[in-house]
Amino acid sequence: MSFAYKFHVSWSHLWKAQVSFLGFMLISCSSFLYDQKVNGNPDMFSLVSSVAFAIMFLSLSRQVDFGFEVDLFNFFLGYFLVQLMKIHIALIFLGASICYFFTCLRSYLDNKQPLNGSNVAHSVVQIALEIEDGRNTVNKKENLYLILGIEEKREDMVIFPIDMEENIRTAIFEKAGYDEECYNVYLTWRRQILAEKMRKIDMQKLLIKEIKGVPLDYLQKKIQRWIMSFEYSIRILFSEERNLSNSVFVECSSSSNYADLCFMELCRAPMTLLLDFANAVANSAGSPLRLFRLLKVFEALKEMLPEIETLFSDECGGVAIRDEAIGILARLREAIRSVFADLETLICKNEISVGIVNGGGIHPITYYVMNYLGAACKSLMTLEQVFENNNNNHGVEFYLARILLLLEQSLKAKSKEMYKDSTLGLVFLMNNYTYMVNCVKHSKLGELLGENWIKNHIVAKFRQCFKIYKANSWDQVFRGKLISEFVLKFVEICDVQSCWIIFDDHLRRKIRNNLKETLLARFKSVIEGSQENINICGDFGFGVRDIVAGIDKLFKGRDELKNHREIHPTWTTALHEHNIKDFHKHWKKHGQKTFIGSSYPM
């Protein structure tokens, strides 16, 4: 027990100081009268030294208690007074004043004690009371342990009985004045049980800085485990603790307060650990792939939020936890929105660069974006919840449509950057537009954007690309009036475009059938245009089957590309190296066999 210091004036000490000073003066005067004929006048050094020694022994008397300090202090003060009187008798008044000051100072310091007699007595009483209270507390604890049937092996090891819940309820009901002790025992009991349950679910803390270095598969497993632990804790563990604390302290005079305090003391730490994990995921940065872990955590927290608000609704810290959960949910929502902004930036900056895509195939960014959006739309309801309270009142369909529009614009720019042949660039666009359409139709993107959006934004652009492709590639064939010109241009185009690719089987068949229909009609008109063309076709056997076989070599699909064997017939080289006059000779020798030998489904 601590007490504030209060100084009390002691008149006995003052009387002793006065008597001591009077005796001191008498001795000093007698010493002066005796020594004045023996010694000469003192110097300044002896005066200063005597005062210094007096002060030194005064200070020493405050530090140690050997018994001679006060005597030496008086001796040097007397010596100082005698020296002054030797200089001049009138200086006795100055010396007496100085000596009186030091004598009173010593008396004051002796009187200034931290504890006087009454304070010491009071402290002794307080300490005795504290010891008695401590004994009473220990006895009360022992009595309560006896009532509850608790066995204390040692200070850190307590064994609780099986019927602990009923024992505490009985103690609160029957034993008045044991509420606080029962509260402490209950906390110890339930904390031990809850810690064991939390240890079984193996919930570990996840820091924000750890997410970057964790492999994606490992992080997904941790998130899945967190979701299971989170739902189990809210629905089972915390709910049981809330019901149990309310049940046990229902008979307590302050039942609601003790019940809330118990629940918060037990569940605050594990709940904070669970929320810290969600907060780390919400604040993590990285690639757009983090969207899927954000969605999982958002869905779990959103689903559990009503139960969190029910459990943590009191004023004993529960409101703070509930508000923290709501805040983390808001941060998850913002993080998901930012992922879509990052994806738009990725498309606009063309950060996925692979050089030229051979044969006008599908660009990796098209694969990436469309598969990404398709996977994201599997959580379409969650995305709608994320964007429902957006400041600009735009739903998720607005952002998805904008991403697809940016992808179209990016692909159009890439078609011009990658290919010198604009016709091949058109094939590239048709491939990528077709892939986009298929992904939209076969995912929830189609339900969200609607059929009209697909027709107006992608299908229309595809048709425009095909129209331009057909005009740029085959108009030269259509303009040929002679069979030799027709065949020459036809062979050149087939030779070039046989290395191009149309990945979609249905699209490849449609393009081939369209070209067959158009070219065969033009071939018929060329043949019928002059007798010479009829004679050439009759002599060298170039006909419908050859046109069909040539078109069937265009746009090798994935299966055909895998099994295809490149053929470079010599007659195709001759068309470039020789004049038209030599065409018939090389055609008869090489070309006829090559075309007619081609596989064509009859």
Coordinates of C-alpha atoms in Angstrom, one line a residue:
M1 CA 0.0 0.0 0.0
S2 CA 1.5 3.4 -1.0
F3 CA 0.8 6.7 0.9
A4 CA 1.4 10.3 -0.2
Y5 CA 4.1 12.0 1.7
K6 CA 3.1 14.9 4.1
F7 CA 5.7 16.9 6.1
H8 CA 4.9 17.6 9.8
V9 CA 6.9 20.2 11.8
S10 CA 8.5 18.7 14.9
W11 CA 8.9 21.3 17.7
S12 CA 11.2 18.9 19.7
H13 CA 13.7 19.0 16.8
L14 CA 13.6 22.8 16.7
W15 CA 14.2 23.0 20.4
K16 CA 17.2 20.6 20.1
A17 CA 18.6 22.7 17.3
Q18 CA 18.3 25.9 19.3
V19 CA 20.1 24.4 22.4
S20 CA 22.7 22.8 20.1
F21 CA 23.4 26.2 18.5
L22 CA 23.7 27.9 21.9
G23 CA 26.2 25.4 23.1
F24 CA 28.0 25.6 19.9
M25 CA 28.4 29.4 20.2
L26 CA 29.7 29.2 23.8
I27 CA 32.3 26.6 22.9
S28 CA 33.4 28.7 19.8
C29 CA 33.7 31.9 21.8
S30 CA 35.8 30.2 24.5
S31 CA 38.0 28.7 21.9
F32 CA 38.5 32.1 20.4
L33 CA 39.5 33.7 23.7
Y34 CA 41.9 30.9 24.4
D35 CA 43.6 30.8 20.9
Q36 CA 43.7 34.5 19.9
K37 CA 47.1 35.0 21.6
V38 CA 48.6 31.8 20.2
N39 CA 47.7 31.9 16.4
G40 CA 47.9 34.6 13.9
N41 CA 45.2 35.9 11.6
P42 CA 43.7 33.3 9.3
D43 CA 43.7 33.5 5.5
M44 CA 40.8 33.0 3.0
F45 CA 41.8 29.5 2.2
S46 CA 41.2 28.3 5.8
L47 CA 37.8 30.0 5.8
V48 CA 36.6 28.3 2.6
S49 CA 38.1 25.0 3.6
S50 CA 36.2 24.9 6.9
V51 CA 32.9 25.7 5.2
A52 CA 33.5 23.1 2.6
F53 CA 34.4 20.4 5.1
A54 CA 31.2 21.3 7.1
I55 CA 29.0 20.9 4.0
M56 CA 30.8 17.7 3.1
F57 CA 30.1 16.1 6.5
L58 CA 26.5 17.3 6.4
S59 CA 26.0 15.6 3.1
L60 CA 27.8 12.5 4.4
S61 CA 25.5 12.3 7.4
R62 CA 22.6 12.0 5.0
Q63 CA 24.2 9.0 3.2
V64 CA 25.7 6.9 6.0
D65 CA 25.4 6.5 9.7
F66 CA 28.8 6.0 11.3
G67 CA 28.2 8.3 14.2
F68 CA 31.0 10.8 13.8
E69 CA 29.6 12.8 10.8
V70 CA 27.6 15.3 13.0
D71 CA 30.5 15.8 15.3
L72 CA 32.8 16.7 12.5
F73 CA 30.1 18.9 11.0
N74 CA 29.9 20.9 14.3
F75 CA 33.7 21.0 14.6
F76 CA 34.2 22.6 11.2
L77 CA 31.4 25.1 11.7
G78 CA 33.0 26.1 15.0
Y79 CA 36.4 26.4 13.4
F80 CA 34.9 28.6 10.7
L81 CA 33.3 30.9 13.4
V82 CA 36.6 31.2 15.3
Q83 CA 38.5 32.1 12.1
L84 CA 36.0 34.9 11.4
M85 CA 36.3 36.3 14.9
K86 CA 40.1 36.4 14.6
I87 CA 39.7 38.5 11.5
H88 CA 37.4 41.0 13.2
I89 CA 35.2 40.6 16.3
A90 CA 32.2 42.1 14.5
L91 CA 32.2 39.2 12.1
I92 CA 30.8 37.1 14.9
F93 CA 27.3 38.1 13.7
L94 CA 27.9 37.0 10.1
G95 CA 29.5 33.7 11.3
A96 CA 26.7 33.1 13.8
S97 CA 24.0 33.6 11.1
I98 CA 25.8 31.1 8.7
C99 CA 26.3 28.6 11.5
Y100 CA 22.6 29.0 12.6
F101 CA 21.5 28.4 9.0
F102 CA 23.4 25.2 8.7
T103 CA 22.3 24.0 12.1
C104 CA 18.6 24.5 11.2
L105 CA 19.2 22.9 7.8
R106 CA 20.5 19.8 9.5
S107 CA 17.6 19.8 11.9
Y108 CA 15.1 20.1 9.0
L109 CA 16.7 17.3 7.1
D110 CA 16.6 15.0 10.2
N111 CA 13.0 15.9 10.7
K112 CA 12.0 15.1 7.0
Q113 CA 11.2 11.4 7.2
P114 CA 9.0 9.6 4.6
L115 CA 7.0 7.9 7.3
N116 CA 6.4 9.3 10.8
G117 CA 5.1 7.2 13.6
S118 CA 1.4 7.5 12.6
N119 CA 2.2 6.7 8.9
V120 CA 4.1 3.6 9.8
A121 CA 1.3 2.5 12.0
H122 CA -1.2 3.2 9.2
S123 CA 0.9 1.2 6.7
V124 CA 1.2 -1.7 9.0
V125 CA -2.6 -1.8 9.4
Q126 CA -3.1 -1.6 5.6
I127 CA -0.6 -4.4 4.9
A128 CA -2.3 -6.5 7.6
L129 CA -5.7 -5.9 5.9
E130 CA -4.3 -6.8 2.5
I131 CA -2.8 -10.0 3.8
E132 CA -6.2 -10.8 5.4
D133 CA -8.0 -10.0 2.1
G134 CA -5.6 -12.3 0.3
R135 CA -6.2 -15.1 2.7
N136 CA -9.9 -14.6 2.4
T137 CA -9.6 -14.7 -1.5
V138 CA -7.6 -17.9 -1.4
N139 CA -10.0 -19.4 1.0
K140 CA -13.0 -18.4 -1.2
K141 CA -11.3 -19.8 -4.3
E142 CA -10.6 -23.1 -2.4
N143 CA -14.2 -23.2 -1.2
L144 CA -15.5 -22.6 -4.8
Y145 CA -13.2 -25.3 -6.2
L146 CA -14.5 -27.6 -3.6
I147 CA -18.2 -26.8 -4.4
L148 CA -17.6 -27.2 -8.2
G149 CA -15.6 -30.4 -7.9
I150 CA -12.5 -28.9 -9.5
E151 CA -9.1 -30.5 -8.9
E152 CA -6.1 -28.2 -9.1
K153 CA -3.0 -30.3 -9.7
R154 CA -0.8 -27.2 -9.9
E155 CA -1.2 -23.5 -10.7
D156 CA -1.2 -24.1 -14.5
M157 CA -3.1 -27.3 -14.5
V158 CA -6.8 -27.6 -13.5
I159 CA -9.0 -30.6 -14.0
F160 CA -12.6 -29.8 -14.5
P161 CA -15.5 -32.3 -13.8
I162 CA -17.8 -33.6 -16.5
D163 CA -20.8 -31.8 -15.0
M164 CA -19.0 -28.5 -14.8
E165 CA -21.8 -26.5 -16.4
E166 CA -24.5 -27.7 -13.9
N167 CA -22.1 -27.1 -11.0
I168 CA -21.5 -23.5 -11.9
R169 CA -25.2 -22.9 -12.5
T170 CA -25.9 -24.3 -9.0
A171 CA -23.1 -22.3 -7.4
I172 CA -24.4 -19.1 -8.8
F173 CA -28.0 -19.9 -7.8
E174 CA -27.3 -21.2 -4.2
K175 CA -24.1 -19.4 -3.1
A176 CA -24.5 -15.6 -2.9
G177 CA -21.4 -13.5 -3.5
Y178 CA -19.6 -16.0 -5.8
D179 CA -20.6 -14.4 -9.1
E180 CA -17.2 -13.0 -10.0
E181 CA -15.4 -16.1 -8.9
C182 CA -17.7 -18.3 -11.0
Y183 CA -17.1 -15.9 -13.9
N184 CA -13.3 -16.4 -13.7
V185 CA -13.6 -20.2 -13.3
Y186 CA -16.0 -20.4 -16.2
L187 CA -13.5 -18.4 -18.4
T188 CA -10.7 -20.8 -17.5
W189 CA -12.9 -23.8 -18.2
R190 CA -14.3 -22.7 -21.6
R191 CA -11.0 -21.2 -22.8
Q192 CA -9.3 -24.5 -22.3
I193 CA -12.1 -26.4 -24.3
L194 CA -12.3 -23.7 -27.0
A195 CA -8.5 -23.7 -27.5
E196 CA -8.6 -27.4 -28.1
K197 CA -11.3 -27.2 -30.7
M198 CA -9.5 -24.3 -32.5
R199 CA -6.4 -26.4 -32.5
K200 CA -8.2 -29.2 -34.3
I201 CA -9.3 -27.0 -37.2
D202 CA -5.7 -25.8 -37.4
M203 CA -6.5 -22.1 -38.2
Q204 CA -3.3 -20.3 -38.8
K205 CA -2.6 -16.6 -39.2
L206 CA -2.0 -15.3 -42.8
L207 CA -0.1 -12.1 -43.3
I208 CA -0.5 -9.9 -46.4
K209 CA 3.2 -10.2 -47.3
E210 CA 2.9 -14.0 -47.2
I211 CA 0.4 -14.1 -50.1
K212 CA 2.9 -13.0 -52.8
G213 CA 5.3 -15.8 -52.0
V214 CA 2.7 -18.5 -51.6
P215 CA 2.1 -20.8 -54.7
L216 CA -1.4 -20.4 -56.1
D217 CA -2.4 -24.0 -55.4
Y218 CA -1.3 -23.8 -51.8
L219 CA -3.1 -20.5 -51.3
Q220 CA -6.3 -22.0 -52.8
K221 CA -6.1 -24.8 -50.3
K222 CA -5.6 -22.4 -47.4
I223 CA -8.6 -20.4 -48.5
Q224 CA -10.7 -23.5 -48.8
R225 CA -9.6 -24.5 -45.3
W226 CA -10.3 -21.0 -44.0
I227 CA -13.9 -21.1 -45.4
M228 CA -14.6 -24.4 -43.7
S229 CA -13.1 -23.2 -40.4
F230 CA -14.9 -19.9 -40.7
E231 CA -18.3 -21.5 -41.2
Y232 CA -17.7 -24.1 -38.5
S233 CA -16.6 -21.4 -36.0
I234 CA -19.6 -19.1 -36.6
R235 CA -22.3 -21.7 -36.9
I236 CA -21.1 -24.2 -34.3
L237 CA -18.4 -23.0 -31.9
F238 CA -19.3 -19.4 -31.3
S239 CA -23.0 -20.2 -31.4
E240 CA -22.6 -22.9 -28.7
E241 CA -20.5 -20.5 -26.5
R242 CA -23.1 -17.8 -26.8
N243 CA -26.0 -20.1 -25.8
L244 CA -23.9 -21.7 -23.0
S245 CA -22.9 -18.4 -21.4
N246 CA -26.5 -17.1 -21.5
S247 CA -27.7 -20.4 -19.9
V248 CA -25.1 -20.5 -17.1
F249 CA -25.4 -16.9 -16.0
V250 CA -29.1 -16.6 -16.3
E251 CA -29.5 -16.7 -12.5
C252 CA -26.7 -14.2 -11.9
S253 CA -27.7 -10.8 -10.5
S254 CA -25.9 -9.3 -13.5
S255 CA -26.6 -12.2 -15.9
S256 CA -26.6 -10.3 -19.2
N257 CA -23.4 -8.5 -18.4
Y258 CA -21.5 -11.6 -17.3
A259 CA -22.8 -13.6 -20.2
D260 CA -21.7 -11.0 -22.7
L261 CA -18.3 -10.6 -21.1
C262 CA -17.7 -14.4 -21.1
F263 CA -18.6 -14.7 -24.7
M264 CA -16.5 -11.8 -25.8
E265 CA -13.5 -12.9 -23.7
L266 CA -13.6 -16.4 -25.2
C267 CA -14.5 -15.6 -28.9
R268 CA -12.7 -12.3 -29.5
A269 CA -9.3 -13.7 -30.2
P270 CA -10.3 -16.6 -32.6
M271 CA -12.8 -14.3 -34.4
T272 CA -10.1 -11.7 -34.9
L273 CA -7.7 -14.4 -36.3
L274 CA -10.4 -15.5 -38.8
L275 CA -11.1 -11.9 -39.9
D276 CA -7.4 -11.1 -40.2
F277 CA -7.1 -13.9 -42.8
A278 CA -9.9 -12.4 -44.9
N279 CA -8.4 -8.9 -44.5
A280 CA -5.1 -10.2 -45.8
V281 CA -6.8 -11.6 -48.9
A282 CA -8.7 -8.4 -49.4
N283 CA -5.5 -6.2 -49.3
S284 CA -3.4 -8.5 -51.4
A285 CA -2.2 -7.4 -54.8
G286 CA -1.2 -9.4 -57.8
S287 CA -2.5 -10.6 -61.2
P288 CA -6.2 -10.7 -62.2
L289 CA -6.2 -14.3 -61.1
R290 CA -6.7 -13.1 -57.5
L291 CA -10.3 -12.5 -58.5
F292 CA -11.3 -16.1 -57.8
R293 CA -9.9 -16.2 -54.3
L294 CA -11.5 -12.8 -53.6
L295 CA -14.8 -14.1 -54.8
K296 CA -14.6 -17.2 -52.5
V297 CA -13.8 -15.2 -49.4
F298 CA -16.4 -12.6 -50.3
E299 CA -19.1 -15.2 -50.7
A300 CA -18.2 -16.9 -47.4
L301 CA -18.1 -13.6 -45.4
K302 CA -21.3 -12.3 -47.1
E303 CA -23.2 -15.5 -46.2
M304 CA -22.0 -15.5 -42.6
L305 CA -22.6 -11.8 -42.0
P306 CA -26.2 -12.1 -40.6
E307 CA -25.0 -14.6 -38.1
I308 CA -22.0 -12.5 -37.1
E309 CA -24.4 -9.5 -36.6
T310 CA -26.6 -11.7 -34.3
L311 CA -23.7 -13.1 -32.3
F312 CA -21.6 -10.0 -31.9
S313 CA -24.4 -7.4 -31.2
D314 CA -23.6 -6.4 -27.6
E315 CA -21.6 -3.4 -26.4
C316 CA -18.8 -5.4 -24.8
G317 CA -16.6 -5.4 -27.9
G318 CA -19.1 -7.2 -30.1
V319 CA -20.0 -4.2 -32.1
A320 CA -16.4 -3.5 -33.0
I321 CA -16.0 -7.1 -34.4
R322 CA -19.2 -6.8 -36.3
D323 CA -18.1 -3.4 -37.8
E324 CA -14.7 -4.9 -38.7
A325 CA -16.4 -7.8 -40.6
I326 CA -18.5 -5.2 -42.5
G327 CA -15.4 -3.2 -43.3
I328 CA -13.5 -6.2 -44.6
L329 CA -16.5 -7.1 -46.8
A330 CA -16.4 -3.6 -48.3
R331 CA -12.7 -3.9 -49.0
L332 CA -13.3 -7.3 -50.7
R333 CA -15.9 -5.6 -52.8
E334 CA -13.5 -2.8 -53.9
A335 CA -10.7 -5.4 -54.5
I336 CA -13.0 -7.3 -56.9
R337 CA -14.0 -4.2 -58.8
S338 CA -10.3 -3.2 -59.1
V339 CA -9.5 -6.6 -60.7
F340 CA -11.8 -5.7 -63.6
A341 CA -10.0 -2.4 -63.9
D342 CA -6.7 -4.2 -64.0
L343 CA -8.0 -6.5 -66.7
E344 CA -9.0 -3.5 -68.8
T345 CA -5.5 -2.1 -68.3
L346 CA -3.9 -5.4 -69.3
I347 CA -5.9 -5.5 -72.6
C348 CA -5.2 -1.8 -73.4
K349 CA -1.5 -2.0 -72.8
N350 CA -1.1 -5.2 -74.8
E351 CA 1.0 -6.7 -72.0
I352 CA 0.4 -10.2 -73.5
S353 CA 2.7 -10.2 -76.5
V354 CA 3.7 -13.4 -78.3
G355 CA 4.9 -12.0 -81.6
I356 CA 3.0 -13.1 -84.8
V357 CA 0.3 -15.8 -84.4
N358 CA 1.0 -18.2 -87.2
G359 CA -1.7 -18.7 -89.8
G360 CA -4.0 -16.1 -88.3
G361 CA -4.9 -18.3 -85.4
I362 CA -6.4 -17.3 -82.0
H363 CA -4.3 -14.8 -80.0
P364 CA -3.4 -15.8 -76.4
I365 CA -5.0 -12.7 -75.0
T366 CA -8.3 -13.9 -76.5
Y367 CA -8.0 -17.3 -74.8
Y368 CA -7.0 -15.6 -71.6
V369 CA -9.7 -13.0 -71.4
M370 CA -12.6 -15.1 -72.6
N371 CA -11.8 -18.1 -70.4
Y372 CA -11.2 -15.7 -67.5
L373 CA -14.6 -14.1 -68.0
G374 CA -16.3 -17.4 -68.4
A375 CA -14.8 -18.7 -65.2
A376 CA -15.7 -15.4 -63.4
C377 CA -19.3 -15.7 -64.6
K378 CA -19.7 -19.0 -62.7
S379 CA -20.0 -16.7 -59.7
L380 CA -22.4 -14.4 -61.5
M381 CA -24.8 -13.9 -58.6
T382 CA -21.8 -12.8 -56.4
L383 CA -20.6 -10.4 -59.1
E384 CA -24.1 -8.9 -59.3
Q385 CA -23.9 -8.3 -55.5
V386 CA -20.5 -6.7 -55.8
F387 CA -21.6 -4.2 -58.4
E388 CA -25.1 -3.6 -57.1
N389 CA -24.1 -0.6 -54.9
N390 CA -21.7 0.9 -57.4
N391 CA -21.5 4.7 -57.4
N392 CA -22.2 5.1 -61.1
N393 CA -25.1 2.7 -61.0
H394 CA -23.6 0.3 -63.6
G395 CA -24.2 -3.4 -63.2
V396 CA -21.7 -6.1 -63.9
E397 CA -23.0 -6.5 -67.5
F398 CA -21.7 -3.0 -68.2
Y399 CA -18.2 -3.9 -67.2
L400 CA -18.1 -7.2 -69.0
A401 CA -19.4 -5.6 -72.2
R402 CA -16.7 -2.9 -71.9
I403 CA -14.0 -5.5 -71.5
L404 CA -15.2 -7.4 -74.6
L405 CA -15.3 -4.1 -76.5
L406 CA -11.7 -3.3 -75.5
L407 CA -10.7 -6.8 -76.5
E408 CA -12.2 -6.3 -80.0
Q409 CA -10.3 -3.0 -80.4
S410 CA -7.1 -4.6 -79.2
L411 CA -7.4 -7.5 -81.7
K412 CA -8.1 -5.2 -84.5
A413 CA -4.9 -3.2 -83.7
K414 CA -2.9 -6.5 -83.4
S415 CA -4.2 -7.7 -86.8
K416 CA -2.6 -4.7 -88.4
E417 CA 0.6 -4.9 -86.4
M418 CA 1.3 -8.6 -86.9
Y419 CA 0.4 -9.2 -90.6
K420 CA 1.6 -7.4 -93.7
D421 CA -1.0 -9.3 -95.6
S422 CA -4.3 -7.6 -94.7
T423 CA -6.2 -10.6 -95.8
L424 CA -4.5 -12.8 -93.3
G425 CA -5.3 -10.1 -90.7
L426 CA -9.0 -10.6 -91.6
V427 CA -8.7 -14.4 -91.1
F428 CA -7.1 -13.6 -87.7
L429 CA -10.1 -11.4 -86.7
M430 CA -12.6 -14.0 -87.9
N431 CA -10.9 -16.7 -85.8
N432 CA -10.8 -14.5 -82.7
Y433 CA -14.4 -13.2 -83.2
T434 CA -15.7 -16.7 -83.6
Y435 CA -13.9 -17.8 -80.4
M436 CA -15.5 -14.9 -78.6
V437 CA -18.9 -15.8 -79.8
N438 CA -18.6 -19.4 -78.8
C439 CA -17.4 -18.5 -75.3
V440 CA -20.2 -16.1 -74.8
K441 CA -22.8 -18.6 -76.0
H442 CA -21.6 -21.4 -73.9
S443 CA -21.3 -19.5 -70.7
K444 CA -23.4 -17.3 -68.5
L445 CA -22.0 -14.4 -70.5
G446 CA -24.7 -15.1 -73.1
E447 CA -27.5 -15.0 -70.5
L448 CA -26.1 -11.7 -69.1
L449 CA -25.4 -9.9 -72.4
G450 CA -28.2 -11.3 -74.5
E451 CA -28.5 -12.5 -78.1
N452 CA -29.0 -9.0 -79.5
W453 CA -25.6 -7.9 -78.1
I454 CA -23.9 -10.9 -79.7
K455 CA -25.5 -10.2 -83.1
N456 CA -24.8 -6.4 -83.0
H457 CA -21.3 -6.4 -81.7
I458 CA -19.5 -9.6 -82.8
V459 CA -21.5 -11.4 -85.5
A460 CA -21.9 -8.2 -87.6
K461 CA -18.2 -7.5 -87.4
F462 CA -17.4 -11.1 -88.4
R463 CA -19.6 -10.9 -91.5
Q464 CA -17.9 -7.6 -92.4
C465 CA -14.5 -9.2 -92.1
F466 CA -15.5 -12.2 -94.3
K467 CA -17.0 -9.9 -97.0
I468 CA -13.7 -8.0 -97.2
Y469 CA -11.6 -11.2 -97.1
K470 CA -13.6 -12.6 -100.0
A471 CA -13.2 -9.5 -102.0
N472 CA -9.5 -9.1 -101.4
S473 CA -8.6 -12.7 -102.0
W474 CA -10.8 -14.0 -104.7
D475 CA -11.8 -11.0 -106.8
Q476 CA -8.7 -11.6 -108.9
V477 CA -10.0 -15.1 -109.7
F478 CA -13.4 -13.8 -110.4
R479 CA -12.1 -11.3 -112.9
G480 CA -10.2 -13.9 -115.0
K481 CA -11.8 -14.4 -118.4
L482 CA -9.4 -17.2 -119.6
I483 CA -9.2 -20.6 -118.0
S484 CA -5.4 -20.2 -117.7
E485 CA -5.8 -16.9 -115.8
F486 CA -8.5 -18.5 -113.6
V487 CA -6.3 -21.5 -112.8
L488 CA -3.2 -19.5 -112.2
K489 CA -4.8 -17.2 -109.6
F490 CA -6.7 -20.1 -108.1
V491 CA -3.5 -22.1 -107.5
E492 CA -1.6 -19.1 -106.1
I493 CA -4.3 -18.4 -103.6
C494 CA -4.7 -22.0 -102.6
D495 CA -1.0 -22.4 -102.2
V496 CA -0.8 -19.4 -99.8
Q497 CA -4.0 -19.9 -97.8
S498 CA -3.4 -23.6 -97.3
C499 CA -1.0 -22.6 -94.5
W500 CA -3.7 -20.4 -92.9
I501 CA -5.9 -21.7 -90.1
I502 CA -9.5 -21.6 -89.3
F503 CA -9.9 -23.3 -85.9
D504 CA -13.6 -23.7 -85.7
D505 CA -14.8 -26.7 -87.7
H506 CA -18.2 -25.2 -88.4
L507 CA -16.8 -21.9 -89.5
R508 CA -14.3 -23.6 -91.8
R509 CA -17.0 -25.7 -93.5
K510 CA -19.2 -22.6 -94.0
I511 CA -16.3 -20.6 -95.6
R512 CA -15.3 -23.5 -97.8
N513 CA -18.9 -24.1 -99.0
N514 CA -19.4 -20.4 -99.7
L515 CA -16.2 -20.3 -101.7
K516 CA -17.0 -23.5 -103.6
E517 CA -20.4 -22.2 -104.5
T518 CA -19.0 -18.9 -105.8
L519 CA -16.0 -20.3 -107.5
L520 CA -17.8 -23.1 -109.3
A521 CA -20.4 -20.6 -110.6
R522 CA -17.6 -18.4 -111.8
F523 CA -15.7 -21.3 -113.3
K524 CA -18.8 -22.4 -115.2
S525 CA -19.3 -18.9 -116.6
V526 CA -15.6 -18.8 -117.7
I527 CA -15.8 -22.2 -119.4
E528 CA -19.0 -21.2 -121.2
G529 CA -17.5 -17.9 -122.2
S530 CA -15.3 -19.3 -125.1
Q531 CA -14.8 -22.4 -127.0
E532 CA -11.1 -22.2 -126.3
N533 CA -11.6 -22.6 -122.6
I534 CA -13.8 -25.6 -123.2
N535 CA -11.1 -27.2 -125.3
I536 CA -8.4 -26.6 -122.7
C537 CA -10.5 -28.1 -119.9
G538 CA -11.3 -31.1 -122.1
D539 CA -7.7 -31.6 -123.1
F540 CA -6.1 -31.3 -119.6
G541 CA -8.9 -32.5 -117.4
F542 CA -9.2 -29.5 -115.1
G543 CA -12.7 -29.4 -113.8
V544 CA -15.1 -29.1 -110.8
R545 CA -13.4 -31.8 -108.8
D546 CA -10.1 -29.9 -109.0
I547 CA -11.6 -26.7 -107.7
V548 CA -13.3 -28.6 -104.9
A549 CA -10.1 -30.4 -103.9
G550 CA -8.2 -27.1 -104.0
I551 CA -10.7 -25.4 -101.7
D552 CA -10.6 -28.3 -99.3
K553 CA -6.9 -27.7 -98.8
L554 CA -7.6 -24.2 -97.4
F555 CA -7.6 -23.4 -93.7
K556 CA -6.3 -26.5 -92.1
G557 CA -8.2 -27.2 -88.9
R558 CA -6.7 -28.5 -85.7
D559 CA -7.2 -32.2 -86.6
E560 CA -6.1 -31.7 -90.2
L561 CA -3.1 -29.6 -89.1
K562 CA -1.9 -32.4 -86.8
N563 CA -2.0 -35.0 -89.5
H564 CA -1.2 -32.9 -92.5
R565 CA 1.9 -33.6 -94.7
E566 CA 3.2 -30.7 -96.6
I567 CA 3.2 -31.2 -100.4
H568 CA 5.0 -28.8 -102.8
P569 CA 4.1 -30.0 -106.3
T570 CA 6.5 -28.8 -109.0
W571 CA 3.7 -27.4 -111.2
T572 CA 3.0 -24.7 -108.7
T573 CA 6.6 -23.5 -109.0
A574 CA 6.4 -23.6 -112.7
L575 CA 3.5 -21.2 -112.7
H576 CA 5.8 -18.6 -111.2
E577 CA 8.9 -19.4 -113.2
H578 CA 7.5 -19.9 -116.7
N579 CA 5.2 -18.1 -119.0
I580 CA 1.6 -18.8 -119.5
K581 CA 2.5 -20.7 -122.7
D582 CA 4.4 -23.3 -120.6
F583 CA 1.4 -23.7 -118.3
H584 CA -0.3 -26.4 -120.3
K585 CA 2.8 -28.5 -120.4
H586 CA 3.5 -28.4 -116.7
W587 CA -0.2 -28.8 -115.9
K588 CA -0.4 -32.0 -118.0
K589 CA 2.7 -33.4 -116.4
H590 CA 2.3 -32.6 -112.7
G591 CA -0.8 -30.5 -111.8
Q592 CA -3.5 -32.8 -113.1
K593 CA -2.2 -35.8 -111.0
T594 CA -1.9 -33.6 -107.9
F595 CA -5.4 -32.1 -108.0
I596 CA -7.2 -35.2 -109.2
G597 CA -5.3 -37.3 -106.7
S598 CA -6.6 -35.1 -103.8
S599 CA -9.0 -36.6 -101.3
Y600 CA -12.5 -35.3 -102.0
P601 CA -15.6 -36.7 -100.4
M602 CA -17.9 -37.9 -103.2

